[in-house]
XYZ file of C-alpha atoms in Angstrom:
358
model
C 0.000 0.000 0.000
C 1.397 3.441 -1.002
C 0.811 6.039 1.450
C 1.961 9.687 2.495
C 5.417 9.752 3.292
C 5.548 13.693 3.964
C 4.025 16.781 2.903
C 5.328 20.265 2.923
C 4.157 23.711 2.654
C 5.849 27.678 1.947
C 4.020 30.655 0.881
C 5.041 32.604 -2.761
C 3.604 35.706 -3.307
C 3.244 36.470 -6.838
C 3.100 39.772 -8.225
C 0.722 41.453 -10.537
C 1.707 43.443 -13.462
C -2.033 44.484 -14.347
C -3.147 44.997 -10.347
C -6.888 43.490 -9.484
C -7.085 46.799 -7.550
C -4.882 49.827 -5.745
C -4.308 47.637 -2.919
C -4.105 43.982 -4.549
C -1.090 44.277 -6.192
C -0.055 40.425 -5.720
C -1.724 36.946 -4.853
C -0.798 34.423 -2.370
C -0.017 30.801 -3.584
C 0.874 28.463 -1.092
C 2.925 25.651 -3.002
C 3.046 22.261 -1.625
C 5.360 18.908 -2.172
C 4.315 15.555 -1.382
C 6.339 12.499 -0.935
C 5.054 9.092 -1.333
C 6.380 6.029 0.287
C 6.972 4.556 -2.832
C 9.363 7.547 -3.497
C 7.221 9.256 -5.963
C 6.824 13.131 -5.717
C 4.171 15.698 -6.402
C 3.815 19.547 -6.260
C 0.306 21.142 -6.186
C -0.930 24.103 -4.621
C -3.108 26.125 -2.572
C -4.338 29.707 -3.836
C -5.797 32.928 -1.930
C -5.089 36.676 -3.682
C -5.682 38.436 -0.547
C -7.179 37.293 2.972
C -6.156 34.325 4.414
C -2.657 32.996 2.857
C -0.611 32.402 6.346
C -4.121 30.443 7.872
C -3.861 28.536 4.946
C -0.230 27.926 5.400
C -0.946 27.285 9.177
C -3.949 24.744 9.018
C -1.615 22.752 5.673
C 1.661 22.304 8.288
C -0.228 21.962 11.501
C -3.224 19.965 10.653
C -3.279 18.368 7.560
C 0.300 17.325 6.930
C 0.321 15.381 10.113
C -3.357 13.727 9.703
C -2.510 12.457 6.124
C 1.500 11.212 7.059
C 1.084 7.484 6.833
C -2.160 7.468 5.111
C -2.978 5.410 2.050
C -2.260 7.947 -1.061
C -5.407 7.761 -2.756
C -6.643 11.336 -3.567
C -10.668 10.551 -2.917
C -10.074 8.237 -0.481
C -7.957 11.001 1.687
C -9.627 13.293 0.736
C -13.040 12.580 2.706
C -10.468 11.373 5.217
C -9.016 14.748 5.740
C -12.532 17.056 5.356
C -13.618 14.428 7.825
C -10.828 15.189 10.227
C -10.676 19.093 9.466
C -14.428 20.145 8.980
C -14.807 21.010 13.010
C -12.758 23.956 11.254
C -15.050 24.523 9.288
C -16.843 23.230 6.322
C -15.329 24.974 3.314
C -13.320 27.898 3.454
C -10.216 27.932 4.477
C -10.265 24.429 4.858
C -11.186 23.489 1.919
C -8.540 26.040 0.311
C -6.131 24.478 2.340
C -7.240 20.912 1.273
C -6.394 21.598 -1.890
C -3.263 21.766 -1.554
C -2.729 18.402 -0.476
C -5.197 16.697 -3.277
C -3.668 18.620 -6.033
C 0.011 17.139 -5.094
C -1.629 13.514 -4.847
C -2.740 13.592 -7.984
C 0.422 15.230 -9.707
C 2.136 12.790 -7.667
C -0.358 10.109 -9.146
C 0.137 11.277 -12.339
C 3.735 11.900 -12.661
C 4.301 7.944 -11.383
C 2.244 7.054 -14.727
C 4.385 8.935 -16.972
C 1.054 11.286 -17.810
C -0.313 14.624 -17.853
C -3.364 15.139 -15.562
C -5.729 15.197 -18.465
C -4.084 12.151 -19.447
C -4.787 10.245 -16.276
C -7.778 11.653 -16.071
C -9.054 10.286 -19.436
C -8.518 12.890 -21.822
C -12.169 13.930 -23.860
C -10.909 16.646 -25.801
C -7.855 18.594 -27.474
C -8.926 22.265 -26.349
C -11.753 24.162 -25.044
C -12.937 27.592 -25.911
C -11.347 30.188 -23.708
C -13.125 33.752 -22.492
C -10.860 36.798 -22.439
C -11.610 38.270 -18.580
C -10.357 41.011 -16.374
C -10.440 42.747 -12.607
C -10.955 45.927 -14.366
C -14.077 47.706 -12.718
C -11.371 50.441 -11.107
C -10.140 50.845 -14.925
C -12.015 54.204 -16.908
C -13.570 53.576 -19.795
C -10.803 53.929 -22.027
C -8.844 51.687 -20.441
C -11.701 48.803 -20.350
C -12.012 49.424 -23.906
C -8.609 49.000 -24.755
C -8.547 45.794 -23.006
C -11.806 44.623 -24.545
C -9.812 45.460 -27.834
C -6.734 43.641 -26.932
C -8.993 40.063 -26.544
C -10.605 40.873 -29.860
C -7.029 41.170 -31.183
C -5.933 37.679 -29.081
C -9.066 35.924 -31.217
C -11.616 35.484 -28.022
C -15.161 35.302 -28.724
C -16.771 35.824 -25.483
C -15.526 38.544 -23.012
C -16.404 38.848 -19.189
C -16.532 42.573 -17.694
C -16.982 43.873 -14.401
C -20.395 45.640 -13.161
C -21.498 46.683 -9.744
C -20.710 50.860 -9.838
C -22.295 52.681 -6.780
C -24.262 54.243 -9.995
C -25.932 52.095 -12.010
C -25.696 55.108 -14.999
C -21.983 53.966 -14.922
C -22.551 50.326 -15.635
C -24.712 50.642 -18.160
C -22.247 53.112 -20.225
C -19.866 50.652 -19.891
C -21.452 47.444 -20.648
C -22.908 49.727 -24.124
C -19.470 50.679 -25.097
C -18.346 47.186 -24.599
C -21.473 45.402 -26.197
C -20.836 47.891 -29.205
C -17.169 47.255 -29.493
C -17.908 43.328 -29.431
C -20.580 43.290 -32.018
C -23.259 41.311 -32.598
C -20.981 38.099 -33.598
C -19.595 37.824 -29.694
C -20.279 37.209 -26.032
C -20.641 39.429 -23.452
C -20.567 38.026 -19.490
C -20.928 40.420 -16.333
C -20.167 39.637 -12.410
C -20.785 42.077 -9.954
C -18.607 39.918 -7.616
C -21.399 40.269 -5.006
C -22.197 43.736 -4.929
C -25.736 43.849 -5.136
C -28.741 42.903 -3.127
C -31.711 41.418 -4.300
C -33.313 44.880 -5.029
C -30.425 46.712 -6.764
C -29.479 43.403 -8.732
C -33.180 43.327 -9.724
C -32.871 46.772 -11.391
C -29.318 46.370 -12.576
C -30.739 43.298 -14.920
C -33.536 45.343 -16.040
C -31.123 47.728 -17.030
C -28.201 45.635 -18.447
C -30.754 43.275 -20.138
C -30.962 44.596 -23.709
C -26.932 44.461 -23.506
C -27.518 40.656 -23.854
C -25.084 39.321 -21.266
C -24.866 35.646 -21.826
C -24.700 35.228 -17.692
C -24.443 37.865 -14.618
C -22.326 36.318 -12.105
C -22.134 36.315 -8.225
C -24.729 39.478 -8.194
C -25.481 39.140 -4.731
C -23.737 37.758 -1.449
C -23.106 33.683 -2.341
C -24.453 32.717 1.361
C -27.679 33.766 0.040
C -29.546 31.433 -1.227
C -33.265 32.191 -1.058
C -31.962 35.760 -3.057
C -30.718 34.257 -5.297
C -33.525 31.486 -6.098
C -35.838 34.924 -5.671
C -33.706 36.720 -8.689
C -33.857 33.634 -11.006
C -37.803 34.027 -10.851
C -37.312 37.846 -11.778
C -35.130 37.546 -14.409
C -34.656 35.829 -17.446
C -29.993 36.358 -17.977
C -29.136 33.437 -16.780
C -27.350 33.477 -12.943
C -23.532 31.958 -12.310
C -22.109 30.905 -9.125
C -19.596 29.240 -7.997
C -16.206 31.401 -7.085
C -17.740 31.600 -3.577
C -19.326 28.393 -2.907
C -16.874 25.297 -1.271
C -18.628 22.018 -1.460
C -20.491 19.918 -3.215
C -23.682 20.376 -0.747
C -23.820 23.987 -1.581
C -23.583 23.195 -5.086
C -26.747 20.964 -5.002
C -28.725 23.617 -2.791
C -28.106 25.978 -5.510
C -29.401 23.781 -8.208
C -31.854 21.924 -6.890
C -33.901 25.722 -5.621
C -33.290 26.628 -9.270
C -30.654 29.605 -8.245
C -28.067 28.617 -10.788
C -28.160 28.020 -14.195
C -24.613 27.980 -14.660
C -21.886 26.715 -12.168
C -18.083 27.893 -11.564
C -16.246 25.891 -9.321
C -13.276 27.616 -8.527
C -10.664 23.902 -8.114
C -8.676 25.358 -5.158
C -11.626 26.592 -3.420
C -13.761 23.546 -3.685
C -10.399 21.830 -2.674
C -9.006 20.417 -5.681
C -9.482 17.599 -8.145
C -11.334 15.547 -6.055
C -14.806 17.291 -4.918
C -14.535 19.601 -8.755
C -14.774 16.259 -10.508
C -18.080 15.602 -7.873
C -19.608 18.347 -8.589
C -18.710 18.546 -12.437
C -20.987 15.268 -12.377
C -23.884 17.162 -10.413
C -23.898 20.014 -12.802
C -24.255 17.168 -15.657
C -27.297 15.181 -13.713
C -28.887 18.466 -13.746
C -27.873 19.448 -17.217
C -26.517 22.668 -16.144
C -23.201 23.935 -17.741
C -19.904 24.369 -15.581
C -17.546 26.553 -16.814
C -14.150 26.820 -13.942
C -13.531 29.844 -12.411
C -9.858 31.306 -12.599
C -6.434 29.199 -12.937
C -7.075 28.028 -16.459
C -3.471 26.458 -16.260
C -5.070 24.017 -13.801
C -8.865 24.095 -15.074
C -8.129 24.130 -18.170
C -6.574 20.835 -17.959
C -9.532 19.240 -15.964
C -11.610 20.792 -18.647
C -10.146 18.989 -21.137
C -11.218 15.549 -19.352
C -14.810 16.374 -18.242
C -17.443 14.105 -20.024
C -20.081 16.356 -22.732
C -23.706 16.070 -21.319
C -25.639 15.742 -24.284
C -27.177 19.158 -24.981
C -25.135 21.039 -22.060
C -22.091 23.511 -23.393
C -18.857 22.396 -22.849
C -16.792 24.219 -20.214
C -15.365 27.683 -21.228
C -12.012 28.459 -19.850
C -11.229 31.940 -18.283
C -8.168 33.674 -18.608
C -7.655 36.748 -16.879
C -5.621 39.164 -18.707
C -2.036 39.189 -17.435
C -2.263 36.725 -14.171
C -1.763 33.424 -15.669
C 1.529 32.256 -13.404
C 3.536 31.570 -16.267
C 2.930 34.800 -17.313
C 3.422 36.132 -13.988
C 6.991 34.179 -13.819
C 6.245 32.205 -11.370
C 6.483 28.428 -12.624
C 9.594 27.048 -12.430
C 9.016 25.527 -16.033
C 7.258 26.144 -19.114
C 3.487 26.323 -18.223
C 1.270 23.481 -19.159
C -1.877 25.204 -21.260
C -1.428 27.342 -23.959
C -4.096 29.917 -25.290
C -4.015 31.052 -28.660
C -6.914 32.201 -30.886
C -9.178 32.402 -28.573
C -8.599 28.707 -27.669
C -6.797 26.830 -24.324
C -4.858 23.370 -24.993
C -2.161 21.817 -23.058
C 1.693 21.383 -23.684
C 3.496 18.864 -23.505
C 3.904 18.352 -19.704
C 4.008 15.418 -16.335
C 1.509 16.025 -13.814
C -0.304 19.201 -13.008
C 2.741 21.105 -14.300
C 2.535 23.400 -11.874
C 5.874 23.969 -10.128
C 6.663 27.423 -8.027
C 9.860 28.768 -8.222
């Protein structure tokens, strides 16, 4: 039986060259290597941009490293092991951030010992997957969202995802014109308002932004609510994504099953890795609802690349945020694994997640 030999931990902070805002000038990975008693390695990650990197750190090296030394190195298996063991902490959150780290080495570990790529091991269903361009850009002016719309038309993306959620609504709906004119008829337009609203002023936001004809709005209103956003769905008729905020795969049902979501996001970290995103990825399909990942399309992307089609359900978009990617950023010790080009992600040739901090 193969088991845990040791896991480690260390925080990288990675800086931005576009920043997500005056104060969020960097984001906190905490990079982790595993050691199996069979002598195999694996390097994954945990990921926060702000709040919470050195709890992350903490709960990896004082709780979970020690619960899954000597424990049989099966990602699901430990997996419900370890949320079992951690959830008095909580049930997602920060422990489920921090989980992540620890699945995401098992399975590079996993994969690595096979000679494979993740997709690879996870049964590879497709050569690429369409890829939105998207930005933290609701600080930027006009010009300057403009320009950056431009620069994805340029790169050969056909769907775009803008910011919304201005203390004045007159603002937003400028902006999401200029943008919707600048895109044409022949693309996409998303919008998340990254929880801004409440049920009333995301009510007359949609009204607003409606004839704009966003293909989703995403997080509009405070994740923990529920009944809102079950409430919204009835009022409107753009259909509602969620998923950057919401860390389990009971959540995920709640949401579909009261009709809240038409469209899920699973962010991999936050859901805490491989494991519990390929549980819910088969949820979304029993319910026929499309799951596009949230962030890290050098990680998603890959997974996306494996996920079964659901007949009649899109495939999953990838999203790649303008200028954040780590290899980008310069902070993979090799070439990255995905490349995007034309509007479209596929991987490179790579072991693993191929995901290694410097």
């Amino acid at each position: 039986m193969t088991t845990v030999a040791s896991l480690d931990a260390r925080i990288v902070r990675v800086p931005l060259t576009r920043p997500w805002a005056s104060d969020v000038t960097s984001v906190g990975v905490i990079a982790t290597h595993l050691v199996r008693s069979d002598g195999a390695e694996g390097w994954g990650f945990s990921w926060t941009p702000q709040i919470g990197t050195e709890a992350v750190l903490a709960h990896l090296t004082h709780d979970i490293a020690p619960f899954a030394v000597g424990r049989i190195a099966a990602p699901a298996e430990l997996w419900d092991a370890a949320w079992a063991h951690i959830h008095e902490a909580g049930g997602g959150g920060i422990t489920t951030i921090a989980l992540a780290g620890l699945d995401l080495a098992l399975w590079d570990a996993d994969a690595r010992a096979a000679g494979l790529s993740l997709t690879d091991r996870l049964g590879r269903r497709r050569d690429s997957v369409a890829a939105y361009g998207s930005g933290v850009n609701l600080h930027y002016s006009l010009d300057e969202l403009l320009a950056q719309v431009g620069r994805w038309i340029d790169h050969g993306f056909t769907a775009v995802k803008i910011k919304v959620g201005l203390p004045d609504l007159d603002r937003d709906i400028e902006r999401v014109r200029a943008v919707r004119e600048l895109l044409g008829d022949g693309r996409e337009l998303m919008i998340d308002a990254n929880q801004r609203w409440t049920l009333g002023t995301a009510t007359a936001a949609m009204e607003a932004l409606r004839e704009f004809r966003p293909a989703w709005i995403e997080e509009p209103m405070r994740a923990d609510d529920l009944a809102a956003h079950a409430e919204l769905a009835r009022r409107i008729d753009v259909p509602i994504a969620v998923g950057e905020n919401v860390h389990t795969i009971h959540r995920f049902a709640d949401y579909l099953r009261a009709g809240a979501a038409q469209i899920v996001q699973p962010n991999i970290v936050r859901v805490g890795g491989v494991t519990p995103f390929l549980r819910i990825a088969g949820l979304a399909a029993e319910h026929r609802v499309p799951l596009h990942p949230h962030l890290l399309p050098e990680l998603s992307g890959q997974v996306a690349l494996a996920l079964p089609a659901a007949p009649g359900v899109a495939e999953p978009l990838a999203e790649d945020v303008e200028d954040a990617g780590f290899g980008t950023l310069g902070a993979l010790r090799d070439p990255g694994p995905v490349v995007i080009a034309d509007g479209r992600l596929a991987d490179a040739p790579h072991l693993g997640l191929g995901l290694r901090f410097r």
